[in-house]
PDB file of N, CA and C in Angstrom:
ATOM      1  N   UNK A  19      42.173  79.653  56.086  1.00  0.00           N
ATOM      2  CA  UNK A  19      43.347  80.495  56.303  1.00  0.00           C
ATOM      3  C   UNK A  19      44.528  79.688  56.791  1.00  0.00           C
ATOM      4  N   UNK A  20      44.285  78.758  57.675  1.00  0.00           N
ATOM      5  CA  UNK A  20      45.391  78.021  58.281  1.00  0.00           C
ATOM      6  C   UNK A  20      46.214  77.275  57.229  1.00  0.00           C
ATOM      7  N   UNK A  21      45.576  76.695  56.206  1.00  0.00           N
ATOM      8  CA  UNK A  21      46.285  75.978  55.161  1.00  0.00           C
ATOM      9  C   UNK A  21      47.046  76.883  54.229  1.00  0.00           C
ATOM     10  N   UNK A  22      46.755  78.169  54.234  1.00  0.00           N
ATOM     11  CA  UNK A  22      47.406  79.102  53.328  1.00  0.00           C
ATOM     12  C   UNK A  22      48.592  79.792  53.957  1.00  0.00           C
ATOM     13  N   UNK A  23      48.738  79.653  55.245  1.00  0.00           N
ATOM     14  CA  UNK A  23      49.866  80.348  55.894  1.00  0.00           C
ATOM     15  C   UNK A  23      51.153  79.618  55.596  1.00  0.00           C
ATOM     16  N   UNK A  24      52.201  80.382  55.546  1.00  0.00           N
ATOM     17  CA  UNK A  24      53.537  79.793  55.440  1.00  0.00           C
ATOM     18  C   UNK A  24      54.217  80.006  56.779  1.00  0.00           C
ATOM     19  N   UNK A  25      54.831  78.951  57.241  1.00  0.00           N
ATOM     20  CA  UNK A  25      55.470  78.983  58.538  1.00  0.00           C
ATOM     21  C   UNK A  25      56.957  79.135  58.368  1.00  0.00           C
ATOM     22  N   UNK A  26      57.534  80.090  59.046  1.00  0.00           N
ATOM     23  CA  UNK A  26      58.970  80.315  58.924  1.00  0.00           C
ATOM     24  C   UNK A  26      59.713  79.255  59.646  1.00  0.00           C
ATOM     25  N   UNK A  27      60.769  78.732  59.017  1.00  0.00           N
ATOM     26  CA  UNK A  27      61.580  77.688  59.616  1.00  0.00           C
ATOM     27  C   UNK A  27      63.036  77.894  59.152  1.00  0.00           C
ATOM     28  N   UNK A  28      63.846  78.408  60.033  1.00  0.00           N
ATOM     29  CA  UNK A  28      65.244  78.597  59.710  1.00  0.00           C
ATOM     30  C   UNK A  28      65.503  79.510  58.534  1.00  0.00           C
ATOM     31  N   UNK A  29      64.703  80.542  58.406  1.00  0.00           N
ATOM     32  CA  UNK A  29      64.887  81.491  57.319  1.00  0.00           C
ATOM     33  C   UNK A  29      64.168  81.085  56.025  1.00  0.00           C
ATOM     34  N   UNK A  30      63.716  79.881  55.956  1.00  0.00           N
ATOM     35  CA  UNK A  30      63.006  79.416  54.751  1.00  0.00           C
ATOM     36  C   UNK A  30      61.573  79.097  55.131  1.00  0.00           C
ATOM     37  N   UNK A  31      60.636  79.565  54.343  1.00  0.00           N
ATOM     38  CA  UNK A  31      59.216  79.348  54.691  1.00  0.00           C
ATOM     39  C   UNK A  31      58.780  77.964  54.275  1.00  0.00           C
ATOM     40  N   UNK A  32      57.895  77.412  55.085  1.00  0.00           N
ATOM     41  CA  UNK A  32      57.315  76.109  54.807  1.00  0.00           C
ATOM     42  C   UNK A  32      56.174  76.286  53.850  1.00  0.00           C
ATOM     43  N   UNK A  33      56.028  75.340  52.941  1.00  0.00           N
ATOM     44  CA  UNK A  33      54.934  75.356  51.963  1.00  0.00           C
ATOM     45  C   UNK A  33      54.046  74.165  52.241  1.00  0.00           C
ATOM     46  N   UNK A  34      52.823  74.266  51.745  1.00  0.00           N
ATOM     47  CA  UNK A  34      51.862  73.169  51.883  1.00  0.00           C
ATOM     48  C   UNK A  34      51.818  72.406  50.574  1.00  0.00           C
ATOM     49  N   UNK A  35      52.049  71.097  50.640  1.00  0.00           N
ATOM     50  CA  UNK A  35      52.007  70.224  49.487  1.00  0.00           C
ATOM     51  C   UNK A  35      50.902  69.212  49.631  1.00  0.00           C
ATOM     52  N   UNK A  36      50.223  68.901  48.539  1.00  0.00           N
ATOM     53  CA  UNK A  36      49.213  67.842  48.496  1.00  0.00           C
ATOM     54  C   UNK A  36      49.848  66.712  47.686  1.00  0.00           C
ATOM     55  N   UNK A  37      50.152  65.593  48.341  1.00  0.00           N
ATOM     56  CA  UNK A  37      50.689  64.431  47.678  1.00  0.00           C
ATOM     57  C   UNK A  37      49.530  63.652  47.067  1.00  0.00           C
ATOM     58  N   UNK A  38      49.504  63.533  45.746  1.00  0.00           N
ATOM     59  CA  UNK A  38      48.396  62.876  45.054  1.00  0.00           C
ATOM     60  C   UNK A  38      48.722  61.436  44.621  1.00  0.00           C
ATOM     61  N   UNK A  39      50.010  61.113  44.520  1.00  0.00           N
ATOM     62  CA  UNK A  39      50.427  59.760  44.158  1.00  0.00           C
ATOM     63  C   UNK A  39      51.866  59.572  44.637  1.00  0.00           C
ATOM     64  N   UNK A  40      52.130  58.391  45.172  1.00  0.00           N
ATOM     65  CA  UNK A  40      53.481  58.134  45.676  1.00  0.00           C
ATOM     66  C   UNK A  40      53.777  56.674  45.600  1.00  0.00           C
ATOM     67  N   UNK A  41      55.067  56.384  45.421  1.00  0.00           N
ATOM     68  CA  UNK A  41      55.527  55.003  45.529  1.00  0.00           C
ATOM     69  C   UNK A  41      56.803  55.028  46.365  1.00  0.00           C
ATOM     70  N   UNK A  42      56.733  54.345  47.484  1.00  0.00           N
ATOM     71  CA  UNK A  42      57.892  54.251  48.370  1.00  0.00           C
ATOM     72  C   UNK A  42      58.815  53.150  47.876  1.00  0.00           C
ATOM     73  N   UNK A  43      60.086  53.256  48.155  1.00  0.00           N
ATOM     74  CA  UNK A  43      61.034  52.216  47.788  1.00  0.00           C
ATOM     75  C   UNK A  43      60.967  51.098  48.779  1.00  0.00           C
ATOM     76  N   UNK A  44      60.205  50.062  48.410  1.00  0.00           N
ATOM     77  CA  UNK A  44      59.947  48.933  49.310  1.00  0.00           C
ATOM     78  C   UNK A  44      60.504  47.632  48.799  1.00  0.00           C
ATOM     79  N   UNK A  45      61.215  47.629  47.685  1.00  0.00           N
ATOM     80  CA  UNK A  45      61.665  46.381  47.056  1.00  0.00           C
ATOM     81  C   UNK A  45      62.693  45.619  47.870  1.00  0.00           C
ATOM     82  N   UNK A  46      63.396  46.254  48.769  1.00  0.00           N
ATOM     83  CA  UNK A  46      64.391  45.542  49.558  1.00  0.00           C
ATOM     84  C   UNK A  46      63.912  45.237  50.992  1.00  0.00           C
ATOM     85  N   UNK A  47      62.634  45.528  51.286  1.00  0.00           N
ATOM     86  CA  UNK A  47      62.096  45.245  52.608  1.00  0.00           C
ATOM     87  C   UNK A  47      62.088  43.747  52.815  1.00  0.00           C
ATOM     88  N   UNK A  48      62.638  43.291  53.928  1.00  0.00           N
ATOM     89  CA  UNK A  48      62.691  41.887  54.254  1.00  0.00           C
ATOM     90  C   UNK A  48      63.868  41.182  53.649  1.00  0.00           C
ATOM     91  N   UNK A  49      64.572  41.815  52.744  1.00  0.00           N
ATOM     92  CA  UNK A  49      65.789  41.277  52.147  1.00  0.00           C
ATOM     93  C   UNK A  49      65.606  39.828  51.661  1.00  0.00           C
ATOM     94  N   UNK A  50      64.432  39.555  51.041  1.00  0.00           N
ATOM     95  CA  UNK A  50      64.162  38.242  50.469  1.00  0.00           C
ATOM     96  C   UNK A  50      63.553  37.235  51.440  1.00  0.00           C
ATOM     97  N   UNK A  51      63.508  37.551  52.701  1.00  0.00           N
ATOM     98  CA  UNK A  51      62.897  36.646  53.685  1.00  0.00           C
ATOM     99  C   UNK A  51      61.391  36.793  53.602  1.00  0.00           C
ATOM    100  N   UNK A  52      60.682  35.734  53.189  1.00  0.00           N
ATOM    101  CA  UNK A  52      59.215  35.816  53.003  1.00  0.00           C
ATOM    102  C   UNK A  52      58.463  36.239  54.253  1.00  0.00           C
ATOM    103  N   UNK A  53      58.985  35.947  55.405  1.00  0.00           N
ATOM    104  CA  UNK A  53      58.293  36.335  56.660  1.00  0.00           C
ATOM    105  C   UNK A  53      58.380  37.818  56.907  1.00  0.00           C
ATOM    106  N   UNK A  54      59.412  38.474  56.362  1.00  0.00           N
ATOM    107  CA  UNK A  54      59.648  39.856  56.617  1.00  0.00           C
ATOM    108  C   UNK A  54      59.255  40.769  55.448  1.00  0.00           C
ATOM    109  N   UNK A  55      58.963  40.181  54.305  1.00  0.00           N
ATOM    110  CA  UNK A  55      58.583  40.923  53.106  1.00  0.00           C
ATOM    111  C   UNK A  55      57.138  41.440  53.252  1.00  0.00           C
ATOM    112  N   UNK A  56      56.913  42.656  52.775  1.00  0.00           N
ATOM    113  CA  UNK A  56      55.549  43.203  52.795  1.00  0.00           C
ATOM    114  C   UNK A  56      54.723  42.635  51.685  1.00  0.00           C
ATOM    115  N   UNK A  57      53.461  42.318  51.973  1.00  0.00           N
ATOM    116  CA  UNK A  57      52.530  41.843  50.951  1.00  0.00           C
ATOM    117  C   UNK A  57      52.195  43.023  50.051  1.00  0.00           C
ATOM    118  N   UNK A  58      51.567  42.730  48.885  1.00  0.00           N
ATOM    119  CA  UNK A  58      51.139  43.792  47.996  1.00  0.00           C
ATOM    120  C   UNK A  58      50.137  44.685  48.683  1.00  0.00           C
ATOM    121  N   UNK A  59      49.251  44.103  49.481  1.00  0.00           N
ATOM    122  CA  UNK A  59      48.234  44.906  50.187  1.00  0.00           C
ATOM    123  C   UNK A  59      48.919  45.821  51.231  1.00  0.00           C
ATOM    124  N   UNK A  60      49.897  45.323  51.946  1.00  0.00           N
ATOM    125  CA  UNK A  60      50.618  46.132  52.934  1.00  0.00           C
ATOM    126  C   UNK A  60      51.365  47.263  52.245  1.00  0.00           C
ATOM    127  N   UNK A  61      51.958  46.996  51.079  1.00  0.00           N
ATOM    128  CA  UNK A  61      52.644  48.039  50.327  1.00  0.00           C
ATOM    129  C   UNK A  61      51.658  49.105  49.863  1.00  0.00           C
ATOM    130  N   UNK A  62      50.475  48.665  49.374  1.00  0.00           N
ATOM    131  CA  UNK A  62      49.456  49.603  48.931  1.00  0.00           C
ATOM    132  C   UNK A  62      49.013  50.511  50.081  1.00  0.00           C
ATOM    133  N   UNK A  63      48.736  49.907  51.219  1.00  0.00           N
ATOM    134  CA  UNK A  63      48.291  50.679  52.375  1.00  0.00           C
ATOM    135  C   UNK A  63      49.345  51.687  52.826  1.00  0.00           C
ATOM    136  N   UNK A  64      50.608  51.246  52.860  1.00  0.00           N
ATOM    137  CA  UNK A  64      51.686  52.149  53.244  1.00  0.00           C
ATOM    138  C   UNK A  64      51.790  53.331  52.306  1.00  0.00           C
ATOM    139  N   UNK A  65      51.693  53.084  50.990  1.00  0.00           N
ATOM    140  CA  UNK A  65      51.743  54.171  50.012  1.00  0.00           C
ATOM    141  C   UNK A  65      50.531  55.105  50.186  1.00  0.00           C
ATOM    142  N   UNK A  66      49.356  54.532  50.434  1.00  0.00           N
ATOM    143  CA  UNK A  66      48.158  55.332  50.603  1.00  0.00           C
ATOM    144  C   UNK A  66      48.227  56.237  51.826  1.00  0.00           C
ATOM    145  N   UNK A  67      48.881  55.775  52.867  1.00  0.00           N
ATOM    146  CA  UNK A  67      48.998  56.577  54.075  1.00  0.00           C
ATOM    147  C   UNK A  67      49.864  57.822  53.873  1.00  0.00           C
ATOM    148  N   UNK A  68      50.665  57.841  52.826  1.00  0.00           N
ATOM    149  CA  UNK A  68      51.497  59.007  52.501  1.00  0.00           C
ATOM    150  C   UNK A  68      50.743  60.099  51.757  1.00  0.00           C
ATOM    151  N   UNK A  69      49.599  59.744  51.207  1.00  0.00           N
ATOM    152  CA  UNK A  69      48.831  60.722  50.437  1.00  0.00           C
ATOM    153  C   UNK A  69      48.236  61.774  51.369  1.00  0.00           C
ATOM    154  N   UNK A  70      48.061  62.968  50.839  1.00  0.00           N
ATOM    155  CA  UNK A  70      47.466  64.039  51.644  1.00  0.00           C
ATOM    156  C   UNK A  70      48.384  65.219  51.730  1.00  0.00           C
ATOM    157  N   UNK A  71      48.109  66.038  52.733  1.00  0.00           N
ATOM    158  CA  UNK A  71      48.837  67.290  52.882  1.00  0.00           C
ATOM    159  C   UNK A  71      50.040  67.169  53.809  1.00  0.00           C
ATOM    160  N   UNK A  72      51.109  67.790  53.332  1.00  0.00           N
ATOM    161  CA  UNK A  72      52.383  67.797  54.079  1.00  0.00           C
ATOM    162  C   UNK A  72      52.951  69.193  54.034  1.00  0.00           C
ATOM    163  N   UNK A  73      53.680  69.572  55.062  1.00  0.00           N
ATOM    164  CA  UNK A  73      54.377  70.851  55.078  1.00  0.00           C
ATOM    165  C   UNK A  73      55.877  70.568  54.888  1.00  0.00           C
ATOM    166  N   UNK A  74      56.480  71.305  53.977  1.00  0.00           N
ATOM    167  CA  UNK A  74      57.913  71.128  53.699  1.00  0.00           C
ATOM    168  C   UNK A  74      58.431  72.410  53.049  1.00  0.00           C
ATOM    169  N   UNK A  75      59.765  72.538  53.026  1.00  0.00           N
ATOM    170  CA  UNK A  75      60.400  73.720  52.440  1.00  0.00           C
ATOM    171  C   UNK A  75      60.417  73.671  50.926  1.00  0.00           C
ATOM    172  N   UNK A  76      60.630  72.463  50.352  1.00  0.00           N
ATOM    173  CA  UNK A  76      60.685  72.277  48.916  1.00  0.00           C
ATOM    174  C   UNK A  76      60.484  70.764  48.634  1.00  0.00           C
ATOM    175  N   UNK A  77      60.600  70.358  47.358  1.00  0.00           N
ATOM    176  CA  UNK A  77      60.348  68.967  47.005  1.00  0.00           C
ATOM    177  C   UNK A  77      61.292  68.002  47.698  1.00  0.00           C
ATOM    178  N   UNK A  78      62.567  68.364  47.764  1.00  0.00           N
ATOM    179  CA  UNK A  78      63.542  67.485  48.445  1.00  0.00           C
ATOM    180  C   UNK A  78      63.185  67.338  49.915  1.00  0.00           C
ATOM    181  N   UNK A  79      62.829  68.455  50.545  1.00  0.00           N
ATOM    182  CA  UNK A  79      62.440  68.423  51.946  1.00  0.00           C
ATOM    183  C   UNK A  79      61.185  67.575  52.114  1.00  0.00           C
ATOM    184  N   UNK A  80      60.234  67.662  51.179  1.00  0.00           N
ATOM    185  CA  UNK A  80      59.029  66.877  51.243  1.00  0.00           C
ATOM    186  C   UNK A  80      59.358  65.384  51.271  1.00  0.00           C
ATOM    187  N   UNK A  81      60.263  64.964  50.430  1.00  0.00           N
ATOM    188  CA  UNK A  81      60.676  63.547  50.423  1.00  0.00           C
ATOM    189  C   UNK A  81      61.349  63.175  51.739  1.00  0.00           C
ATOM    190  N   UNK A  82      62.137  64.091  52.280  1.00  0.00           N
ATOM    191  CA  UNK A  82      62.800  63.829  53.596  1.00  0.00           C
ATOM    192  C   UNK A  82      61.768  63.739  54.715  1.00  0.00           C
ATOM    193  N   UNK A  83      60.768  64.604  54.718  1.00  0.00           N
ATOM    194  CA  UNK A  83      59.728  64.600  55.738  1.00  0.00           C
ATOM    195  C   UNK A  83      58.956  63.259  55.691  1.00  0.00           C
ATOM    196  N   UNK A  84      58.625  62.786  54.507  1.00  0.00           N
ATOM    197  CA  UNK A  84      57.943  61.509  54.354  1.00  0.00           C
ATOM    198  C   UNK A  84      58.834  60.356  54.798  1.00  0.00           C
ATOM    199  N   UNK A  85      60.115  60.408  54.451  1.00  0.00           N
ATOM    200  CA  UNK A  85      61.044  59.391  54.903  1.00  0.00           C
ATOM    201  C   UNK A  85      61.109  59.328  56.420  1.00  0.00           C
ATOM    202  N   UNK A  86      61.187  60.500  57.058  1.00  0.00           N
ATOM    203  CA  UNK A  86      61.268  60.525  58.515  1.00  0.00           C
ATOM    204  C   UNK A  86      59.969  60.014  59.146  1.00  0.00           C
ATOM    205  N   UNK A  87      58.857  60.213  58.485  1.00  0.00           N
ATOM    206  CA  UNK A  87      57.553  59.767  59.035  1.00  0.00           C
ATOM    207  C   UNK A  87      57.362  58.258  58.875  1.00  0.00           C
ATOM    208  N   UNK A  88      57.823  57.681  57.749  1.00  0.00           N
ATOM    209  CA  UNK A  88      57.521  56.287  57.451  1.00  0.00           C
ATOM    210  C   UNK A  88      58.728  55.375  57.423  1.00  0.00           C
ATOM    211  N   UNK A  89      59.927  55.943  57.310  1.00  0.00           N
ATOM    212  CA  UNK A  89      61.130  55.132  57.312  1.00  0.00           C
ATOM    213  C   UNK A  89      61.520  54.498  55.968  1.00  0.00           C
ATOM    214  N   UNK A  90      60.869  54.943  54.898  1.00  0.00           N
ATOM    215  CA  UNK A  90      61.184  54.421  53.554  1.00  0.00           C
ATOM    216  C   UNK A  90      61.413  55.604  52.614  1.00  0.00           C
ATOM    217  N   UNK A  91      62.364  55.448  51.711  1.00  0.00           N
ATOM    218  CA  UNK A  91      62.660  56.488  50.734  1.00  0.00           C
ATOM    219  C   UNK A  91      61.528  56.571  49.693  1.00  0.00           C
ATOM    220  N   UNK A  92      61.347  57.765  49.128  1.00  0.00           N
ATOM    221  CA  UNK A  92      60.369  57.963  48.090  1.00  0.00           C
ATOM    222  C   UNK A  92      60.991  57.577  46.740  1.00  0.00           C
ATOM    223  N   UNK A  93      60.346  56.645  46.022  1.00  0.00           N
ATOM    224  CA  UNK A  93      60.829  56.244  44.718  1.00  0.00           C
ATOM    225  C   UNK A  93      60.256  57.165  43.648  1.00  0.00           C
ATOM    226  N   UNK A  94      58.956  57.469  43.730  1.00  0.00           N
ATOM    227  CA  UNK A  94      58.343  58.425  42.813  1.00  0.00           C
ATOM    228  C   UNK A  94      57.235  59.141  43.569  1.00  0.00           C
ATOM    229  N   UNK A  95      56.969  60.382  43.157  1.00  0.00           N
ATOM    230  CA  UNK A  95      55.963  61.178  43.867  1.00  0.00           C
ATOM    231  C   UNK A  95      55.347  62.188  42.893  1.00  0.00           C
ATOM    232  N   UNK A  96      54.029  62.384  43.059  1.00  0.00           N
ATOM    233  CA  UNK A  96      53.316  63.440  42.355  1.00  0.00           C
ATOM    234  C   UNK A  96      52.677  64.281  43.431  1.00  0.00           C
ATOM    235  N   UNK A  97      52.821  65.584  43.277  1.00  0.00           N
ATOM    236  CA  UNK A  97      52.285  66.528  44.301  1.00  0.00           C
ATOM    237  C   UNK A  97      51.881  67.826  43.642  1.00  0.00           C
ATOM    238  N   UNK A  98      51.087  68.562  44.375  1.00  0.00           N
ATOM    239  CA  UNK A  98      50.710  69.902  43.966  1.00  0.00           C
ATOM    240  C   UNK A  98      51.005  70.854  45.125  1.00  0.00           C
ATOM    241  N   UNK A  99      51.592  71.963  44.786  1.00  0.00           N
ATOM    242  CA  UNK A  99      51.842  72.972  45.823  1.00  0.00           C
ATOM    243  C   UNK A  99      50.558  73.744  46.040  1.00  0.00           C
ATOM    244  N   UNK A 100      50.102  73.835  47.286  1.00  0.00           N
ATOM    245  CA  UNK A 100      48.919  74.549  47.644  1.00  0.00           C
ATOM    246  C   UNK A 100      49.271  75.973  48.051  1.00  0.00           C
ATOM    247  N   UNK A 101      48.400  76.891  47.720  1.00  0.00           N
ATOM    248  CA  UNK A 101      48.625  78.315  48.050  1.00  0.00           C
ATOM    249  C   UNK A 101      48.363  78.547  49.521  1.00  0.00           C
TER     250      UNK A 101
END
C-alpha cells in the first residue's frame, strides 16, 4: 500500500517512478584533469546508484530530484511509472 499512495505536494501529487536505466552527464567531471576525472568503474557505480524507486511530480521533476541527490544532470533515463 505504501508504494501506491500519492503524496500531495504543493497541489500536485507525487508519483512513484522506477528508474530502470540512467546515464548521468559525467563527461566534464574533472575538466580534463586525470586526478579529478572519474574512472569508468566510478561512473558505472554512480549510474547504478540512481536506479530504483524515486518519488517525483513528473519526469522533469524526477530528473531534478536525481540531480539534487547526486549533483549531476541526467543525460538519458528510462523509467516506469508505478501505480
